[in-house]
């Protein structure tokens, strides 16, 4: 993600941003970057599941309860 940084006097940007008076004569660093959209994790997971629906990782587990106990005993 690209970001841009500019240094401006507070009085130069006070017309578009509310700047506290104590910052009016100071150089201020302003960083501009795109806003991240809301998390699209669900869409990514759905896409991955759809793309890999032929994969059945738990197919070989004949006794799920026994398998869970074995996995947990490793901790």
mmCIF file of C-alpha atoms in Angstrom:
data_model
loop_
_atom_site.group_PDB
_atom_site.id
_atom_site.type_symbol
_atom_site.label_atom_id
_atom_site.label_comp_id
_atom_site.label_asym_id
_atom_site.label_seq_id
_atom_site.Cartn_x
_atom_site.Cartn_y
_atom_site.Cartn_z
ATOM 1 C CA UNK A 1 0.000 0.000 0.000
ATOM 2 C CA UNK A 2 1.421 3.347 -0.997
ATOM 3 C CA UNK A 3 1.500 6.192 1.484
ATOM 4 C CA UNK A 4 2.436 9.801 0.944
ATOM 5 C CA UNK A 5 3.711 12.182 3.590
ATOM 6 C CA UNK A 6 3.767 15.964 3.337
ATOM 7 C CA UNK A 7 4.897 18.628 5.769
ATOM 8 C CA UNK A 8 2.631 21.684 5.900
ATOM 9 C CA UNK A 9 2.105 24.561 8.280
ATOM 10 C CA UNK A 10 -1.032 24.167 10.372
ATOM 11 C CA UNK A 11 -2.469 27.440 9.047
ATOM 12 C CA UNK A 12 -2.193 26.082 5.481
ATOM 13 C CA UNK A 13 -4.524 23.172 6.172
ATOM 14 C CA UNK A 14 -6.799 24.636 8.816
ATOM 15 C CA UNK A 15 -9.454 25.393 6.166
ATOM 16 C CA UNK A 16 -9.936 21.665 5.444
ATOM 17 C CA UNK A 17 -9.016 20.041 8.791
ATOM 18 C CA UNK A 18 -9.815 21.213 12.300
ATOM 19 C CA UNK A 19 -6.367 22.097 13.636
ATOM 20 C CA UNK A 20 -5.934 23.049 17.313
ATOM 21 C CA UNK A 21 -4.741 26.628 17.650
ATOM 22 C CA UNK A 22 -1.531 25.511 19.382
ATOM 23 C CA UNK A 23 -0.526 23.752 16.119
ATOM 24 C CA UNK A 24 -1.360 26.685 13.834
ATOM 25 C CA UNK A 25 2.239 27.876 13.355
ATOM 26 C CA UNK A 26 3.897 24.467 13.574
ATOM 27 C CA UNK A 27 5.007 22.201 10.755
ATOM 28 C CA UNK A 28 2.677 19.215 10.708
ATOM 29 C CA UNK A 29 3.310 15.848 9.125
ATOM 30 C CA UNK A 30 0.338 14.599 7.127
ATOM 31 C CA UNK A 31 0.204 11.012 5.904
ATOM 32 C CA UNK A 32 -2.183 10.012 3.150
ATOM 33 C CA UNK A 33 -3.023 6.411 2.368
ATOM 34 C CA UNK A 34 -5.989 4.538 0.946
ATOM 35 C CA UNK A 35 -8.637 3.451 3.416
ATOM 36 C CA UNK A 36 -8.728 -0.302 3.823
ATOM 37 C CA UNK A 37 -12.071 -1.765 3.027
ATOM 38 C CA UNK A 38 -13.791 -3.867 5.644
ATOM 39 C CA UNK A 39 -12.333 -7.278 6.157
ATOM 40 C CA UNK A 40 -13.183 -9.563 3.308
ATOM 41 C CA UNK A 41 -11.869 -12.676 5.061
ATOM 42 C CA UNK A 42 -15.198 -14.398 4.668
ATOM 43 C CA UNK A 43 -15.101 -13.934 0.896
ATOM 44 C CA UNK A 44 -11.532 -15.214 0.741
ATOM 45 C CA UNK A 45 -12.388 -18.289 2.816
ATOM 46 C CA UNK A 46 -15.463 -18.992 0.695
ATOM 47 C CA UNK A 47 -13.377 -18.677 -2.458
ATOM 48 C CA UNK A 48 -10.706 -21.030 -1.091
ATOM 49 C CA UNK A 49 -13.290 -23.593 0.003
ATOM 50 C CA UNK A 50 -15.017 -23.461 -3.367
ATOM 51 C CA UNK A 51 -11.732 -23.727 -5.237
ATOM 52 C CA UNK A 52 -10.631 -26.719 -3.140
ATOM 53 C CA UNK A 53 -13.949 -28.478 -2.586
ATOM 54 C CA UNK A 54 -12.496 -31.685 -4.045
ATOM 55 C CA UNK A 55 -10.039 -31.888 -1.123
ATOM 56 C CA UNK A 56 -11.373 -33.873 1.833
ATOM 57 C CA UNK A 57 -8.709 -33.651 4.569
ATOM 58 C CA UNK A 58 -10.752 -35.498 7.214
ATOM 59 C CA UNK A 59 -11.948 -38.342 5.031
ATOM 60 C CA UNK A 60 -9.456 -40.805 6.501
ATOM 61 C CA UNK A 61 -10.517 -40.166 10.102
ATOM 62 C CA UNK A 62 -12.678 -43.101 11.057
ATOM 63 C CA UNK A 63 -13.184 -42.166 14.721
ATOM 64 C CA UNK A 64 -13.319 -38.369 15.162
ATOM 65 C CA UNK A 65 -13.514 -38.492 18.969
ATOM 66 C CA UNK A 66 -10.439 -40.689 19.241
ATOM 67 C CA UNK A 67 -8.627 -38.487 16.724
ATOM 68 C CA UNK A 68 -9.429 -35.326 18.746
ATOM 69 C CA UNK A 69 -8.188 -36.908 21.951
ATOM 70 C CA UNK A 70 -4.935 -37.954 20.290
ATOM 71 C CA UNK A 71 -4.379 -34.471 18.879
ATOM 72 C CA UNK A 72 -5.083 -32.817 22.215
ATOM 73 C CA UNK A 73 -2.809 -35.185 24.113
ATOM 74 C CA UNK A 74 0.120 -33.832 22.095
ATOM 75 C CA UNK A 75 -0.154 -30.536 23.988
#
